[in-house]
mmCIF file of C-alpha atoms in Angstrom:
data_model
loop_
_atom_site.group_PDB
_atom_site.id
_atom_site.type_symbol
_atom_site.label_atom_id
_atom_site.label_comp_id
_atom_site.label_asym_id
_atom_site.label_seq_id
_atom_site.Cartn_x
_atom_site.Cartn_y
_atom_site.Cartn_z
ATOM 1 C CA UNK A 1 0.000 0.000 0.000
ATOM 2 C CA UNK A 2 1.379 3.385 -0.913
ATOM 3 C CA UNK A 3 1.008 6.694 0.942
ATOM 4 C CA UNK A 4 -1.816 7.908 -1.314
ATOM 5 C CA UNK A 5 -3.970 4.840 -0.690
ATOM 6 C CA UNK A 6 -3.196 4.949 3.033
ATOM 7 C CA UNK A 7 -4.298 8.605 3.227
ATOM 8 C CA UNK A 8 -7.508 7.873 1.317
ATOM 9 C CA UNK A 9 -8.366 4.990 3.629
ATOM 10 C CA UNK A 10 -7.594 6.988 6.768
ATOM 11 C CA UNK A 11 -9.909 9.809 5.606
ATOM 12 C CA UNK A 12 -12.701 7.469 4.511
ATOM 13 C CA UNK A 13 -15.867 7.519 6.624
ATOM 14 C CA UNK A 14 -15.872 4.515 8.947
ATOM 15 C CA UNK A 15 -19.300 3.045 8.219
ATOM 16 C CA UNK A 16 -18.052 -0.524 8.452
ATOM 17 C CA UNK A 17 -15.073 -2.573 9.551
ATOM 18 C CA UNK A 18 -14.614 -3.447 5.871
ATOM 19 C CA UNK A 19 -12.817 -1.215 3.384
ATOM 20 C CA UNK A 20 -15.411 -1.989 0.715
ATOM 21 C CA UNK A 21 -18.584 -3.153 2.447
ATOM 22 C CA UNK A 22 -21.558 -4.482 0.541
ATOM 23 C CA UNK A 23 -23.832 -1.536 -0.287
ATOM 24 C CA UNK A 24 -26.856 -3.697 0.557
ATOM 25 C CA UNK A 25 -25.799 -5.362 3.796
ATOM 26 C CA UNK A 26 -22.841 -3.340 5.067
ATOM 27 C CA UNK A 27 -21.088 -6.670 5.568
ATOM 28 C CA UNK A 28 -18.246 -8.253 3.630
ATOM 29 C CA UNK A 29 -18.438 -7.638 -0.122
ATOM 30 C CA UNK A 30 -18.691 -11.081 -1.684
ATOM 31 C CA UNK A 31 -19.066 -10.448 -5.405
ATOM 32 C CA UNK A 32 -17.941 -7.517 -7.547
ATOM 33 C CA UNK A 33 -18.859 -8.982 -10.923
ATOM 34 C CA UNK A 34 -22.087 -6.983 -11.308
ATOM 35 C CA UNK A 35 -20.593 -3.713 -10.056
ATOM 36 C CA UNK A 36 -17.641 -4.113 -12.405
ATOM 37 C CA UNK A 37 -19.947 -4.866 -15.343
ATOM 38 C CA UNK A 38 -22.003 -1.756 -14.539
ATOM 39 C CA UNK A 39 -18.826 0.378 -14.328
ATOM 40 C CA UNK A 40 -17.678 -0.942 -17.719
ATOM 41 C CA UNK A 41 -21.086 -0.168 -19.212
ATOM 42 C CA UNK A 42 -21.094 3.341 -17.691
ATOM 43 C CA UNK A 43 -17.617 3.941 -19.131
ATOM 44 C CA UNK A 44 -18.915 2.847 -22.557
ATOM 45 C CA UNK A 45 -16.153 0.270 -22.800
ATOM 46 C CA UNK A 46 -16.605 -3.192 -24.224
ATOM 47 C CA UNK A 47 -13.106 -4.579 -24.223
ATOM 48 C CA UNK A 48 -12.000 -4.693 -20.579
ATOM 49 C CA UNK A 49 -11.836 -7.640 -18.208
ATOM 50 C CA UNK A 50 -11.161 -7.366 -14.488
ATOM 51 C CA UNK A 51 -7.877 -9.234 -14.965
ATOM 52 C CA UNK A 52 -6.740 -6.478 -17.354
ATOM 53 C CA UNK A 53 -6.455 -4.166 -14.339
ATOM 54 C CA UNK A 54 -3.957 -6.556 -12.717
ATOM 55 C CA UNK A 55 -1.985 -6.849 -15.937
ATOM 56 C CA UNK A 56 -1.912 -3.062 -16.334
ATOM 57 C CA UNK A 57 -0.742 -2.590 -12.751
ATOM 58 C CA UNK A 58 2.103 -5.104 -13.205
ATOM 59 C CA UNK A 59 3.132 -3.557 -16.512
ATOM 60 C CA UNK A 60 3.140 -0.024 -15.109
ATOM 61 C CA UNK A 61 5.200 -1.132 -12.126
ATOM 62 C CA UNK A 62 7.651 -2.727 -14.564
ATOM 63 C CA UNK A 63 7.717 0.513 -16.577
ATOM 64 C CA UNK A 64 8.510 2.388 -13.377
ATOM 65 C CA UNK A 65 11.524 0.153 -12.754
ATOM 66 C CA UNK A 66 10.190 -2.590 -10.471
ATOM 67 C CA UNK A 67 12.240 -5.741 -10.885
ATOM 68 C CA UNK A 68 10.723 -9.187 -11.433
ATOM 69 C CA UNK A 69 11.369 -10.306 -7.836
ATOM 70 C CA UNK A 70 9.459 -7.322 -6.444
ATOM 71 C CA UNK A 71 6.573 -7.875 -8.852
ATOM 72 C CA UNK A 72 6.395 -11.559 -7.927
ATOM 73 C CA UNK A 73 6.186 -10.625 -4.241
ATOM 74 C CA UNK A 74 3.483 -7.989 -4.799
ATOM 75 C CA UNK A 75 1.298 -10.141 -7.021
ATOM 76 C CA UNK A 76 1.874 -13.392 -5.163
ATOM 77 C CA UNK A 77 3.560 -15.302 -7.976
ATOM 78 C CA UNK A 78 5.712 -18.195 -6.805
ATOM 79 C CA UNK A 79 7.548 -18.425 -10.123
ATOM 80 C CA UNK A 80 9.603 -15.467 -11.336
ATOM 81 C CA UNK A 81 8.745 -16.391 -14.927
ATOM 82 C CA UNK A 82 5.186 -15.210 -14.312
ATOM 83 C CA UNK A 83 6.520 -11.754 -13.457
ATOM 84 C CA UNK A 84 8.515 -11.730 -16.679
ATOM 85 C CA UNK A 85 5.335 -12.494 -18.635
ATOM 86 C CA UNK A 86 3.616 -9.467 -17.218
ATOM 87 C CA UNK A 87 6.406 -6.941 -17.638
ATOM 88 C CA UNK A 88 6.925 -6.061 -21.277
ATOM 89 C CA UNK A 89 8.762 -2.994 -20.030
ATOM 90 C CA UNK A 90 11.744 -5.108 -19.010
ATOM 91 C CA UNK A 91 12.720 -5.300 -22.684
ATOM 92 C CA UNK A 92 13.360 -1.557 -22.714
ATOM 93 C CA UNK A 93 15.413 -1.852 -19.529
ATOM 94 C CA UNK A 94 17.563 -4.549 -21.168
ATOM 95 C CA UNK A 95 18.096 -2.388 -24.222
ATOM 96 C CA UNK A 96 19.100 0.578 -22.043
ATOM 97 C CA UNK A 97 21.556 -1.611 -20.120
ATOM 98 C CA UNK A 98 23.175 -2.827 -23.341
ATOM 99 C CA UNK A 99 23.258 0.719 -24.690
ATOM 100 C CA UNK A 100 24.984 1.863 -21.489
ATOM 101 C CA UNK A 101 27.665 -0.760 -22.091
ATOM 102 C CA UNK A 102 28.044 0.473 -25.651
ATOM 103 C CA UNK A 103 28.396 4.074 -24.448
ATOM 104 C CA UNK A 104 30.998 3.058 -21.864
ATOM 105 C CA UNK A 105 32.772 1.030 -24.512
ATOM 106 C CA UNK A 106 33.260 4.160 -26.635
ATOM 107 C CA UNK A 107 35.146 5.934 -23.867
ATOM 108 C CA UNK A 108 37.056 2.996 -22.346
ATOM 109 C CA UNK A 109 40.261 1.115 -23.153
ATOM 110 C CA UNK A 110 39.714 -0.748 -26.416
ATOM 111 C CA UNK A 111 42.574 -3.169 -25.970
ATOM 112 C CA UNK A 112 40.407 -6.227 -25.180
ATOM 113 C CA UNK A 113 37.818 -5.579 -27.881
ATOM 114 C CA UNK A 114 40.514 -4.654 -30.388
ATOM 115 C CA UNK A 115 42.243 -7.992 -29.737
ATOM 116 C CA UNK A 116 38.975 -9.924 -30.123
ATOM 117 C CA UNK A 117 38.332 -8.096 -33.400
ATOM 118 C CA UNK A 118 41.840 -9.062 -34.564
ATOM 119 C CA UNK A 119 40.946 -12.693 -33.800
ATOM 120 C CA UNK A 120 37.668 -12.434 -35.730
ATOM 121 C CA UNK A 121 35.490 -12.519 -32.586
ATOM 122 C CA UNK A 122 32.449 -10.265 -32.605
ATOM 123 C CA UNK A 123 32.132 -7.557 -29.980
ATOM 124 C CA UNK A 124 29.406 -8.674 -27.500
ATOM 125 C CA UNK A 125 27.527 -5.380 -27.853
ATOM 126 C CA UNK A 126 27.490 -5.706 -31.637
ATOM 127 C CA UNK A 127 26.441 -9.348 -31.321
ATOM 128 C CA UNK A 128 23.445 -8.345 -29.221
ATOM 129 C CA UNK A 129 22.142 -5.907 -31.808
ATOM 130 C CA UNK A 130 22.804 -8.216 -34.738
ATOM 131 C CA UNK A 131 20.928 -11.179 -33.261
#
């Protein structure tokens, strides 16, 4: 929970011991399917499933720099591969990391890469972009 959500919950009227009580009973909210369907209809959207919200949250966290281990912990995934499925943004992070190596390569000692080039071995940065 972040500070914004915490502040909203602290300022919310305490009509129930539940964060989201049932509007009919005031007790535990059991089903949100109908409320979600009504919200989708009111928003004039036809192509949104509840699970899309989870996917969007994971993707945005990945875009913001959350690593796969953190995402797995937040979303309750036991396998890190699930986090990788949900974070398309990690591809950009990998590209930036390789680009950073390329930038450092320009300003560093070229003796190792020059020797590998003399031996006909491809520079690892070049190999990444050519594969």
